[in-house]
Coordinates of N, CA, C and O in Angstrom, one line a residue:
X1 N -39.4 30.7 -24.6 CA -39.2 29.9 -23.4 C -38.8 28.5 -23.7 O -37.9 27.9 -23.0
X2 N -39.6 27.9 -24.6 CA -39.3 26.5 -25.0 C -37.9 26.3 -25.5 O -37.2 25.4 -25.2
X3 N -37.5 27.3 -26.3 CA -36.1 27.3 -26.9 C -35.1 27.3 -25.8 O -34.1 26.6 -25.8
X4 N -35.3 28.2 -24.7 CA -34.4 28.2 -23.6 C -34.3 26.9 -22.8 O -33.2 26.5 -22.4
X5 N -35.5 26.3 -22.7 CA -35.5 25.0 -22.0 C -34.7 23.9 -22.8 O -34.0 23.1 -22.2
X6 N -34.9 24.0 -24.1 CA -34.2 23.0 -24.9 C -32.7 23.2 -24.9 O -31.9 22.3 -24.8
X7 N -32.3 24.5 -24.9 CA -30.8 24.8 -24.8 C -30.2 24.4 -23.5 O -29.1 23.9 -23.4
X8 N -31.0 24.6 -22.4 CA -30.5 24.2 -21.1 C -30.4 22.6 -21.0 O -29.5 22.1 -20.5
X9 N -31.4 22.0 -21.6 CA -31.4 20.5 -21.6 C -30.2 20.0 -22.4 O -29.5 19.0 -22.0
X10 N -29.9 20.6 -23.6 CA -28.7 20.2 -24.4 C -27.4 20.5 -23.7 O -26.5 19.6 -23.7
X11 N -27.4 21.6 -23.0 CA -26.2 21.9 -22.2 C -25.9 20.9 -21.1 O -24.8 20.5 -20.9
X12 N -27.0 20.5 -20.4 CA -26.9 19.5 -19.3 C -26.4 18.2 -19.8 O -25.6 17.5 -19.2
X13 N -26.9 17.8 -21.0 CA -26.5 16.6 -21.6 C -25.0 16.6 -22.0 O -24.3 15.6 -21.9
X14 N -24.6 17.7 -22.5 CA -23.2 17.9 -22.9 C -22.2 17.8 -21.6 O -21.2 17.3 -21.7
X15 N -22.7 18.4 -20.5 CA -21.9 18.5 -19.3 C -21.7 17.2 -18.6 O -20.8 17.0 -17.9
X16 N -22.7 16.3 -18.7 CA -22.7 15.0 -18.0 C -21.7 14.1 -18.7 O -21.9 13.8 -19.9
X17 N -20.7 13.6 -18.0 CA -19.7 12.7 -18.7 C -20.4 11.4 -19.0 O -21.3 10.9 -18.2
X18 N -20.0 10.8 -20.1 CA -20.6 9.5 -20.5 C -20.0 8.5 -19.6 O -18.8 8.5 -19.2
X19 N -20.9 7.5 -19.2 CA -20.4 6.4 -18.3 C -19.4 5.5 -19.1 O -19.7 5.2 -20.3
X20 N -18.3 5.2 -18.5 CA -17.3 4.4 -19.1 C -17.8 2.9 -19.0 O -18.0 2.4 -17.9
X21 N -18.0 2.4 -20.2 CA -18.5 1.0 -20.2 C -17.3 0.0 -20.0 O -16.3 0.1 -20.7
X22 N -17.4 -0.9 -19.1 CA -16.3 -1.9 -18.8 C -16.1 -2.7 -20.1 O -17.0 -3.1 -20.8
X23 N -14.8 -3.1 -20.3 CA -14.5 -3.9 -21.4 C -14.9 -5.4 -21.2 O -14.9 -5.8 -20.0
X24 N -15.1 -6.1 -22.2 CA -15.4 -7.5 -22.1 C -14.1 -8.3 -21.7 O -13.0 -8.0 -22.2
X25 N -14.2 -9.1 -20.7 CA -13.0 -9.8 -20.1 C -12.6 -11.0 -20.9 O -12.9 -12.1 -20.5
X26 N -12.0 -10.7 -22.0 CA -11.4 -11.8 -22.8 C -10.0 -12.1 -22.3 O -9.4 -11.3 -21.6
X27 N -9.5 -13.2 -22.8 CA -8.1 -13.6 -22.4 C -7.1 -12.6 -22.9 O -6.2 -12.2 -22.1
X28 N -7.3 -12.0 -24.1 CA -6.4 -11.0 -24.6 C -6.5 -9.7 -23.8 O -5.5 -9.2 -23.4
X29 N -7.7 -9.3 -23.5 CA -7.9 -8.1 -22.7 C -7.3 -8.2 -21.3 O -6.5 -7.4 -20.8
X30 N -7.6 -9.3 -20.6 CA -7.0 -9.5 -19.3 C -5.5 -9.7 -19.3 O -4.8 -9.2 -18.4
X31 N -4.9 -10.3 -20.3 CA -3.5 -10.4 -20.5 C -2.9 -9.0 -20.6 O -1.8 -8.7 -20.0
X32 N -3.5 -8.1 -21.4 CA -3.0 -6.8 -21.6 C -3.1 -6.0 -20.3 O -2.1 -5.2 -20.0
X33 N -4.2 -6.1 -19.6 CA -4.4 -5.4 -18.4 C -3.4 -5.8 -17.4 O -2.8 -5.0 -16.6
X34 N -3.1 -7.1 -17.3 CA -2.2 -7.6 -16.3 C -0.8 -7.1 -16.6 O 0.0 -6.7 -15.7
X35 N -0.4 -7.1 -17.9 CA 1.0 -6.6 -18.2 C 1.1 -5.2 -17.9 O 2.1 -4.7 -17.4
X36 N 0.1 -4.4 -18.2 CA 0.1 -3.0 -18.0 C 0.3 -2.7 -16.5 O 1.0 -1.9 -16.0
X37 N -0.5 -3.5 -15.7 CA -0.5 -3.3 -14.2 C 0.9 -3.7 -13.6 O 1.5 -2.9 -12.8
X38 N 1.5 -4.8 -14.1 CA 2.8 -5.2 -13.6 C 3.9 -4.3 -14.0 O 4.9 -4.2 -13.3
X39 N 3.8 -3.6 -15.1 CA 4.8 -2.7 -15.6 C 4.8 -1.5 -14.6 O 5.9 -0.8 -14.5
X40 N 3.7 -1.2 -14.0 CA 3.6 0.1 -13.2 C 3.7 -0.2 -11.7 O 4.1 0.7 -10.9
X41 N 3.3 -1.3 -11.2 CA 3.2 -1.6 -9.8 C 3.8 -2.9 -9.4 O 3.7 -3.9 -10.1
X42 N 4.5 -2.8 -8.2 CA 4.9 -4.1 -7.6 C 3.7 -4.7 -6.9 O 3.0 -3.9 -6.2
X43 N 3.5 -5.9 -7.0 CA 2.3 -6.6 -6.4 C 2.6 -8.0 -6.1 O 3.6 -8.6 -6.5
X44 N 1.6 -8.6 -5.4 CA 1.7 -10.1 -5.1 C 0.7 -10.8 -6.1 O -0.1 -10.2 -6.8
X45 N 0.8 -12.1 -6.0 CA -0.2 -12.9 -6.8 C -1.6 -12.6 -6.4 O -2.5 -12.4 -7.2
X46 N -1.8 -12.5 -5.0 CA -3.2 -12.1 -4.5 C -3.6 -10.7 -5.0 O -4.7 -10.5 -5.4
X47 N -2.7 -9.8 -5.0 CA -3.0 -8.4 -5.5 C -3.4 -8.4 -6.9 O -4.4 -7.7 -7.3
X48 N -2.6 -9.1 -7.8 CA -3.0 -9.1 -9.2 C -4.3 -9.9 -9.4 O -5.1 -9.4 -10.2
X49 N -4.5 -10.9 -8.7 CA -5.8 -11.7 -8.8 C -6.9 -10.8 -8.4 O -8.0 -10.8 -9.1
X50 N -6.8 -10.1 -7.3 CA -7.9 -9.2 -6.9 C -8.2 -8.1 -8.0 O -9.4 -7.9 -8.3
X51 N -7.2 -7.5 -8.5 CA -7.3 -6.5 -9.5 C -8.0 -7.0 -10.8 O -9.0 -6.4 -11.3
X52 N -7.6 -8.2 -11.3 CA -8.2 -8.8 -12.5 C -9.6 -9.3 -12.2 O -10.4 -9.2 -13.1
X53 N -9.8 -9.8 -11.0 CA -11.2 -10.2 -10.7 C -12.2 -9.1 -10.7 O -13.4 -9.3 -11.1
X54 N -11.8 -7.9 -10.3 CA -12.7 -6.7 -10.4 C -13.1 -6.5 -11.9 O -14.2 -6.2 -12.2
X55 N -12.1 -6.7 -12.8 CA -12.4 -6.5 -14.2 C -13.4 -7.6 -14.7 O -14.3 -7.3 -15.5
X56 N -13.2 -8.8 -14.2 CA -14.0 -9.9 -14.6 C -15.4 -9.7 -14.1 O -16.4 -9.9 -14.8
X57 N -15.6 -9.3 -12.9 CA -16.9 -9.0 -12.3 C -17.7 -7.9 -13.0 O -18.9 -8.0 -13.2
X58 N -16.9 -6.8 -13.3 CA -17.5 -5.7 -14.1 C -18.0 -6.2 -15.5 O -19.1 -5.8 -15.9
X59 N -17.2 -7.0 -16.1 CA -17.5 -7.6 -17.4 C -18.8 -8.5 -17.3 O -19.7 -8.4 -18.2
X60 N -18.9 -9.3 -16.2 CA -20.0 -10.2 -16.1 C -21.3 -9.3 -15.9 O -22.4 -9.7 -16.5
X61 N -21.3 -8.2 -15.2 CA -22.4 -7.4 -15.0 C -22.8 -6.7 -16.3 O -24.0 -6.5 -16.6
X62 N -21.8 -6.2 -17.0 CA -22.1 -5.4 -18.2 C -22.4 -6.3 -19.5 O -23.3 -5.9 -20.3
X63 N -21.7 -7.4 -19.6 CA -21.7 -8.1 -20.9 C -22.3 -9.5 -20.7 O -22.5 -10.3 -21.6
X64 N -22.6 -9.9 -19.4 CA -23.1 -11.2 -19.2 C -22.1 -12.4 -19.3 O -22.4 -13.5 -19.5
X65 N -20.8 -12.0 -19.3 CA -19.8 -13.0 -19.4 C -19.8 -13.9 -18.1 O -20.3 -13.5 -17.1
X66 N -19.1 -15.1 -18.2 CA -19.2 -16.0 -17.1 C -17.9 -15.8 -16.2 O -16.8 -16.0 -16.7
X67 N -18.1 -15.4 -14.9 CA -17.0 -15.2 -14.1 C -16.0 -16.4 -13.9 O -14.8 -16.2 -13.8
X68 N -16.5 -17.6 -13.9 CA -15.7 -18.8 -13.8 C -14.6 -18.8 -14.9 O -13.5 -19.2 -14.7
X69 N -15.1 -18.5 -16.2 CA -14.1 -18.5 -17.3 C -13.0 -17.4 -17.1 O -11.8 -17.7 -17.3
X70 N -13.4 -16.3 -16.5 CA -12.4 -15.3 -16.2 C -11.5 -15.7 -15.2 O -10.3 -15.4 -15.3
X71 N -12.0 -16.4 -14.2 CA -11.1 -16.9 -13.1 C -10.1 -17.9 -13.6 O -8.9 -17.8 -13.2
X72 N -10.5 -18.7 -14.6 CA -9.5 -19.7 -15.2 C -8.4 -19.0 -16.0 O -7.2 -19.3 -15.9
X73 N -8.8 -17.9 -16.7 CA -7.9 -17.1 -17.5 C -6.9 -16.5 -16.5 O -5.7 -16.5 -16.8
X74 N -7.4 -15.9 -15.4 CA -6.6 -15.2 -14.4 C -5.5 -16.2 -13.8 O -4.3 -15.9 -13.7
X75 N -6.0 -17.4 -13.5 CA -5.0 -18.4 -12.9 C -3.9 -18.7 -13.9 O -2.8 -18.9 -13.5
X76 N -4.3 -18.9 -15.2 CA -3.3 -19.1 -16.2 C -2.3 -18.0 -16.3 O -1.1 -18.2 -16.4
X77 N -2.8 -16.8 -16.3 CA -1.9 -15.6 -16.4 C -1.0 -15.5 -15.2 O 0.2 -15.2 -15.3
X78 N -1.5 -15.8 -14.0 CA -0.7 -15.7 -12.8 C 0.4 -16.7 -12.8 O 1.6 -16.5 -12.5
X79 N 0.1 -17.9 -13.3 CA 1.1 -19.0 -13.4 C 2.2 -18.6 -14.4 O 3.4 -18.8 -14.2
X80 N 1.7 -18.0 -15.5 CA 2.7 -17.6 -16.6 C 3.6 -16.5 -16.1 O 4.8 -16.6 -16.2
X81 N 3.1 -15.5 -15.4 CA 3.9 -14.4 -14.9 C 4.8 -14.8 -13.8 O 5.9 -14.3 -13.6
X82 N 4.3 -15.8 -13.0 CA 5.2 -16.3 -11.9 C 6.4 -17.1 -12.5 O 7.5 -16.9 -12.1
X83 N 6.1 -17.9 -13.6 CA 7.2 -18.6 -14.3 C 8.2 -17.7 -14.9 O 9.4 -18.0 -15.0
X84 N 7.7 -16.5 -15.4 CA 8.6 -15.5 -16.0 C 9.3 -14.6 -15.0 O 10.1 -13.8 -15.4
X85 N 8.9 -14.8 -13.7 CA 9.5 -14.1 -12.6 C 9.1 -12.6 -12.6 O 9.7 -11.8 -12.0
X86 N 8.0 -12.3 -13.2 CA 7.4 -11.0 -13.1 C 6.6 -10.9 -11.8 O 6.3 -9.8 -11.3
X87 N 6.1 -12.0 -11.3 CA 5.4 -12.1 -10.1 C 6.2 -12.9 -9.1 O 6.5 -14.1 -9.4
X88 N 6.7 -12.4 -8.0 CA 7.5 -13.1 -7.1 C 7.2 -12.6 -5.7 O 7.7 -11.5 -5.3
X89 N 6.4 -13.3 -5.0 CA 5.9 -12.9 -3.7 C 7.1 -12.7 -2.7 O 7.1 -11.8 -1.8
X90 N 8.1 -13.6 -2.8 CA 9.2 -13.5 -1.9 C 10.0 -12.2 -2.1 O 10.3 -11.5 -1.1
X91 N 10.3 -11.9 -3.3 CA 11.0 -10.7 -3.6 C 10.2 -9.4 -3.2 O 10.7 -8.5 -2.7
X92 N 8.8 -9.5 -3.5 CA 8.0 -8.4 -3.1 C 8.0 -8.2 -1.6 O 8.1 -7.1 -1.1
X93 N 7.9 -9.3 -0.8 CA 7.8 -9.2 0.6 C 9.1 -8.6 1.2 O 9.1 -7.7 2.1
X94 N 10.3 -9.0 0.7 CA 11.6 -8.5 1.1 C 11.7 -7.0 0.8 O 12.1 -6.3 1.6
X95 N 11.3 -6.7 -0.4 CA 11.5 -5.3 -0.8 C 10.5 -4.4 -0.1 O 11.0 -3.3 0.4
X96 N 9.3 -4.8 0.1 CA 8.3 -3.9 0.7 C 8.6 -3.8 2.2 O 8.5 -2.7 2.8
X97 N 9.0 -4.9 2.9 CA 9.2 -4.9 4.3 C 10.4 -4.0 4.6 O 10.4 -3.2 5.5
X98 N 11.5 -4.1 3.8 CA 12.7 -3.2 4.0 C 12.3 -1.8 3.8 O 12.8 -0.9 4.6
X99 N 11.5 -1.5 2.8 CA 11.2 -0.1 2.5 C 10.3 0.5 3.6 O 10.5 1.6 4.1
X100 N 9.3 -0.3 4.1 CA 8.5 0.2 5.2 C 9.3 0.4 6.5 O 9.0 1.3 7.2
X101 N 10.2 -0.5 6.7 CA 11.1 -0.4 7.9 C 11.9 0.9 7.9 O 12.0 1.6 8.8
X102 N 12.5 1.2 6.7 CA 13.3 2.4 6.6 C 12.4 3.7 6.7 O 12.9 4.7 7.2
X103 N 11.1 3.6 6.4 CA 10.2 4.7 6.5 C 9.7 4.9 8.0 O 9.0 5.8 8.3
X104 N 10.1 3.9 8.8 CA 9.7 4.1 10.2 C 8.5 3.3 10.6 O 7.7 3.7 11.5
X105 N 8.3 2.1 10.1 CA 7.2 1.3 10.4 C 7.6 0.1 11.3 O 8.6 -0.5 11.1
X106 N 6.8 -0.2 12.4 CA 7.2 -1.2 13.3 C 7.0 -2.6 12.6 O 6.3 -2.7 11.6
X107 N 7.7 -3.6 13.2 CA 7.6 -5.0 12.7 C 6.2 -5.5 12.7 O 5.7 -6.1 11.7
X108 N 5.4 -5.1 13.7 CA 4.0 -5.5 13.8 C 3.2 -4.9 12.6 O 2.4 -5.6 12.0
X109 N 3.4 -3.7 12.4 CA 2.7 -3.0 11.3 C 3.1 -3.5 9.9 O 2.3 -3.7 9.0
X110 N 4.4 -3.8 9.8 CA 4.9 -4.4 8.5 C 4.2 -5.8 8.3 O 3.8 -6.1 7.2
X111 N 4.2 -6.6 9.4 CA 3.5 -7.9 9.3 C 2.1 -7.8 8.8 O 1.6 -8.5 7.9
X112 N 1.4 -6.8 9.4 CA 0.0 -6.6 9.1 C -0.2 -6.1 7.6 O -1.1 -6.6 6.9
X113 N 0.7 -5.2 7.2 CA 0.7 -4.7 5.8 C 0.9 -5.8 4.8 O 0.1 -6.0 3.8
X114 N 1.9 -6.7 5.0 CA 2.2 -7.8 4.1 C 1.0 -8.8 4.1 O 0.7 -9.3 3.0
X115 N 0.4 -9.0 5.2 CA -0.7 -9.9 5.3 C -1.9 -9.4 4.5 O -2.5 -10.2 3.7
X116 N -2.2 -8.1 4.6 CA -3.2 -7.5 3.8 C -3.0 -7.6 2.3 O -3.9 -7.6 1.5
X117 N -1.7 -7.6 1.9 CA -1.3 -7.6 0.5 C -1.4 -9.1 0.0 O -1.2 -9.3 -1.2
X118 N -1.6 -10.0 0.9 CA -1.8 -11.4 0.4 C -0.5 -12.2 0.5 O -0.4 -13.3 -0.1
X119 N 0.5 -11.8 1.2 CA 1.8 -12.5 1.3 C 1.6 -13.6 2.4 O 0.9 -13.4 3.4
X120 N 2.1 -14.8 2.1 CA 1.9 -16.0 3.0 C 2.7 -15.7 4.3 O 3.7 -15.0 4.3
X121 N 2.2 -16.4 5.3 CA 2.9 -16.3 6.6 C 4.3 -16.6 6.6 O 5.2 -16.0 7.3
X122 N 4.7 -17.7 5.9 CA 6.1 -18.1 5.8 C 7.0 -17.0 5.2 O 8.1 -16.7 5.7
X123 N 6.5 -16.4 4.1 CA 7.3 -15.3 3.5 C 7.3 -14.1 4.3 O 8.3 -13.4 4.4
X124 N 6.3 -13.8 5.1 CA 6.3 -12.7 6.0 C 7.3 -12.9 7.1 O 8.2 -12.0 7.4
X125 N 7.3 -14.1 7.7 CA 8.3 -14.4 8.7 C 9.8 -14.3 8.2 O 10.7 -13.8 8.8
X126 N 9.9 -14.8 6.9 CA 11.3 -14.7 6.3 C 11.7 -13.2 6.1 O 12.9 -12.9 6.4
X127 N 10.8 -12.4 5.7 CA 11.2 -11.0 5.4 C 11.5 -10.3 6.8 O 12.4 -9.4 6.9
X128 N 10.7 -10.6 7.8 CA 10.9 -10.0 9.1 C 12.2 -10.5 9.7 O 13.0 -9.7 10.3
X129 N 12.6 -11.7 9.5 CA 13.8 -12.3 10.0 C 15.0 -11.5 9.3 O 16.0 -11.3 10.0
X130 N 14.9 -11.2 8.0 CA 15.9 -10.5 7.3 C 16.2 -9.1 8.0 O 17.3 -8.7 8.1
X131 N 15.1 -8.4 8.3 CA 15.2 -7.1 9.0 C 15.9 -7.3 10.4 O 16.8 -6.5 10.7
X132 N 15.5 -8.3 11.1 CA 16.2 -8.6 12.4 C 17.7 -8.9 12.3 O 18.4 -8.6 13.2
X133 N 18.0 -9.6 11.2 CA 19.4 -9.9 11.0 C 20.3 -8.6 10.7 O 21.4 -8.5 11.1
X134 N 19.6 -7.6 10.1 CA 20.3 -6.4 9.7 C 20.3 -5.3 10.8 O 21.0 -4.3 10.7
X135 N 19.4 -5.5 11.8 CA 19.3 -4.5 12.8 C 19.3 -5.1 14.2 O 18.6 -6.1 14.4
X136 N 20.0 -4.5 15.1 CA 20.1 -5.1 16.5 C 18.8 -4.8 17.2 O 18.4 -5.5 18.1
X137 N 18.1 -3.7 16.9 CA 16.9 -3.3 17.6 C 16.0 -2.7 16.5 O 15.8 -1.4 16.5
X138 N 15.3 -3.5 15.7 CA 14.6 -3.0 14.5 C 13.5 -2.0 14.9 O 13.3 -1.0 14.2
X139 N 12.7 -2.3 15.9 CA 11.6 -1.4 16.2 C 12.1 0.0 16.8 O 11.5 1.0 16.5
X140 N 13.1 0.0 17.6 CA 13.7 1.2 18.1 C 14.2 2.0 16.9 O 14.0 3.2 16.8
X141 N 14.9 1.3 16.0 CA 15.5 2.0 14.8 C 14.4 2.6 14.0 O 14.5 3.8 13.5
X142 N 13.3 1.9 13.7 CA 12.2 2.4 12.9 C 11.4 3.5 13.6 O 11.1 4.5 13.0
X143 N 11.3 3.4 14.9 CA 10.6 4.5 15.7 C 11.4 5.8 15.6 O 10.8 6.9 15.5
X144 N 12.7 5.7 15.7 CA 13.6 6.9 15.6 C 13.4 7.5 14.2 O 13.3 8.7 14.0
X145 N 13.5 6.6 13.2 CA 13.3 7.1 11.8 C 12.0 7.8 11.6 O 12.0 8.9 11.0
X146 N 10.9 7.3 12.2 CA 9.6 7.9 12.0 C 9.6 9.2 12.8 O 9.1 10.2 12.3
X147 N 10.1 9.2 14.0 CA 10.1 10.4 14.9 C 10.9 11.5 14.2 O 10.6 12.7 14.2
X148 N 12.1 11.2 13.6 CA 13.0 12.1 13.0 C 12.2 12.7 11.7 O 12.2 13.9 11.5
X149 N 11.6 11.9 11.0 CA 10.9 12.3 9.8 C 9.7 13.2 10.1 O 9.4 14.2 9.4
X150 N 9.0 12.9 11.2 CA 7.8 13.7 11.5 C 8.1 14.7 12.6 O 7.2 15.4 13.0
X151 N 9.4 14.9 13.0 CA 9.8 15.8 14.0 C 9.0 15.7 15.3 O 8.4 16.6 15.8
X152 N 9.1 14.5 15.8 CA 8.4 14.2 17.1 C 9.5 14.2 18.2 O 10.6 13.9 18.0
X153 N 9.0 14.4 19.5 CA 9.9 14.2 20.6 C 11.1 15.1 20.5 O 11.1 16.3 20.3
X154 N 12.3 14.4 20.7 CA 13.6 15.2 20.7 C 13.9 15.8 19.3 O 14.8 16.6 19.2
X155 N 13.2 15.4 18.3 CA 13.4 16.0 16.9 C 12.6 17.2 16.6 O 12.6 17.8 15.5
X156 N 11.8 17.6 17.6 CA 11.0 18.9 17.4 C 11.9 20.1 17.3 O 12.8 20.2 18.0
X157 N 11.5 21.0 16.4 CA 12.3 22.2 16.3 C 11.6 23.4 17.0 O 12.1 24.5 16.9
X158 N 10.4 23.1 17.5 CA 9.7 24.2 18.2 C 9.9 24.0 19.8 O 10.6 23.1 20.2
X159 N 9.3 24.9 20.5 CA 9.4 24.8 22.0 C 8.2 24.1 22.6 O 7.9 24.3 23.8
X160 N 7.5 23.3 21.9 CA 6.3 22.7 22.4 C 6.5 21.2 22.7 O 5.5 20.5 22.7
X161 N 7.7 20.8 22.9 CA 7.9 19.4 23.1 C 7.1 18.8 24.3 O 6.5 17.7 24.1
X162 N 7.1 19.4 25.4 CA 6.4 18.9 26.6 C 4.9 19.0 26.4 O 4.2 18.0 26.7
X163 N 4.5 20.0 25.8 CA 3.0 20.2 25.5 C 2.5 19.1 24.5 O 1.4 18.7 24.7
X164 N 3.4 18.7 23.6 CA 2.9 17.7 22.6 C 3.3 16.3 22.9 O 3.2 15.4 22.1
X165 N 3.9 16.1 24.1 CA 4.4 14.7 24.5 C 3.4 13.6 24.3 O 3.7 12.6 23.6
X166 N 2.2 13.8 24.8 CA 1.2 12.7 24.7 C 0.8 12.5 23.3 O 0.5 11.3 22.9
X167 N 0.7 13.5 22.5 CA 0.3 13.4 21.1 C 1.4 12.6 20.3 O 1.2 11.8 19.4
X168 N 2.7 12.9 20.6 CA 3.8 12.3 20.0 C 3.8 10.8 20.4 O 4.1 9.9 19.5
X169 N 3.6 10.5 21.6 CA 3.5 9.1 22.1 C 2.4 8.3 21.3 O 2.6 7.2 20.9
X170 N 1.3 9.0 21.2 CA 0.1 8.4 20.5 C 0.4 8.1 19.0 O 0.0 7.1 18.5
X171 N 1.2 9.1 18.4 CA 1.6 8.9 17.0 C 2.4 7.7 16.8 O 2.2 6.9 15.8
X172 N 3.3 7.4 17.7 CA 4.1 6.2 17.6 C 3.3 4.9 17.9 O 3.5 3.9 17.3
X173 N 2.3 5.1 18.9 CA 1.5 4.0 19.2 C 0.6 3.5 18.0 O 0.4 2.4 17.7
X174 N 0.1 4.5 17.2 CA -0.7 4.2 16.0 C 0.1 3.5 15.0 O -0.4 2.9 14.1
X175 N 1.4 3.7 15.0 CA 2.3 3.0 14.0 C 2.7 1.6 14.4 O 3.5 1.0 13.8
X176 N 2.1 1.2 15.6 CA 2.4 -0.2 16.0 C 3.5 -0.4 17.0 O 3.9 -1.5 17.3
X177 N 4.1 0.7 17.5 CA 5.2 0.6 18.4 C 4.7 0.4 19.8 O 3.7 0.9 20.2
X178 N 5.4 -0.4 20.6 CA 5.1 -0.6 22.0 C 5.2 0.7 22.8 O 5.9 1.6 22.4
X179 N 4.6 0.8 24.0 CA 4.7 2.0 24.8 C 6.1 2.2 25.3 O 6.6 3.3 25.3
X180 N 6.8 1.1 25.5 CA 8.2 1.2 26.0 C 9.1 1.8 24.9 O 9.9 2.7 25.2
X181 N 8.9 1.4 23.7 CA 9.7 2.0 22.6 C 9.3 3.4 22.4 O 10.2 4.3 22.2
X182 N 8.0 3.7 22.4 CA 7.5 5.1 22.2 C 8.1 6.0 23.2 O 8.6 7.1 22.9
X183 N 8.0 5.6 24.5 CA 8.6 6.4 25.6 C 10.0 6.6 25.4 O 10.5 7.7 25.7
X184 N 10.8 5.6 25.1 CA 12.2 5.7 24.9 C 12.6 6.7 23.9 O 13.5 7.5 24.1
X185 N 11.8 6.8 22.8 CA 12.1 7.8 21.8 C 11.6 9.2 22.1 O 12.4 10.1 22.1
X186 N 10.4 9.3 22.5 CA 9.8 10.6 22.7 C 10.4 11.3 23.9 O 10.5 12.5 23.9
X187 N 10.7 10.6 25.0 CA 11.3 11.2 26.2 C 12.8 11.3 26.2 O 13.4 11.7 27.2
X188 N 13.4 10.9 25.1 CA 14.9 10.9 25.0 C 15.4 12.3 25.2 O 14.9 13.3 24.7
X189 N 16.5 12.4 26.0 CA 17.2 13.7 26.3 C 18.3 13.9 25.3 O 18.5 15.0 24.7
X190 N 19.0 12.8 25.0 CA 20.2 12.9 24.1 C 20.0 12.2 22.8 O 19.9 10.9 22.8
X191 N 19.9 12.9 21.7 CA 19.6 12.2 20.4 C 20.7 11.3 20.0 O 20.5 10.2 19.5
X192 N 22.0 11.7 20.2 CA 23.1 10.9 19.8 C 23.1 9.6 20.6 O 23.3 8.5 20.0
X193 N 22.9 9.7 21.9 CA 22.8 8.4 22.7 C 21.7 7.5 22.2 O 21.9 6.3 22.1
X194 N 20.5 8.1 21.9 CA 19.4 7.3 21.4 C 19.7 6.6 20.1 O 19.5 5.4 20.0
X195 N 20.3 7.3 19.2 CA 20.6 6.8 17.9 C 21.7 5.7 18.0 O 21.7 4.7 17.3
X196 N 22.7 5.9 18.9 CA 23.8 4.9 19.1 C 23.2 3.6 19.7 O 23.6 2.6 19.3
X197 N 22.2 3.8 20.5 CA 21.5 2.6 21.1 C 20.8 1.8 20.0 O 20.8 0.5 20.1
X198 N 20.3 2.5 19.0 CA 19.6 1.8 17.9 C 20.6 1.3 16.8 O 20.2 0.6 15.9
X199 N 21.8 1.7 17.0 CA 22.8 1.3 16.0 C 22.7 2.1 14.7 O 23.1 1.7 13.6
X200 N 22.3 3.3 14.9 CA 22.2 4.2 13.7 C 23.4 5.1 13.5 O 24.1 5.4 14.5

């Protein structure tokens, strides 16, 4: 019986994964982590700072390192990557806002998304203005794109359009579209006329 208990105990010990110990937040480590992150993800200065600060805080808990020293290293890295043009909030804002608009996101939702990513108000306004320059009715265009992609309203392929009307309106509302825009898209009778109105 004792032998069986020991075997079970050994088996449990083997099955439990070892806790991953956070690395010490040295300048070299943070530089490597920042480069690795920037190679894989588009981000803002605020986004990179948040990511690296998580590493610094984990290091402080595990190794007793001083967070202020990590903060200084991070600011130097951000300045360096900004100078090398690997970090460019303006380019990020323009690219992300255009991509979100094409996917069917309202201007209000795009503004909120960029704000959460740490983009400054000036750059958000600039990227929204670019969308407005390229589209005569950006929210209608985006709402149509979203409805087409999700098969809402006139884009439904089943016979449940009337039955699902309120749910379809609510879906556009959750994406930040006004009720007027949502109604125009979901209640549209003629898809060609609707898309012509949006300049599609």
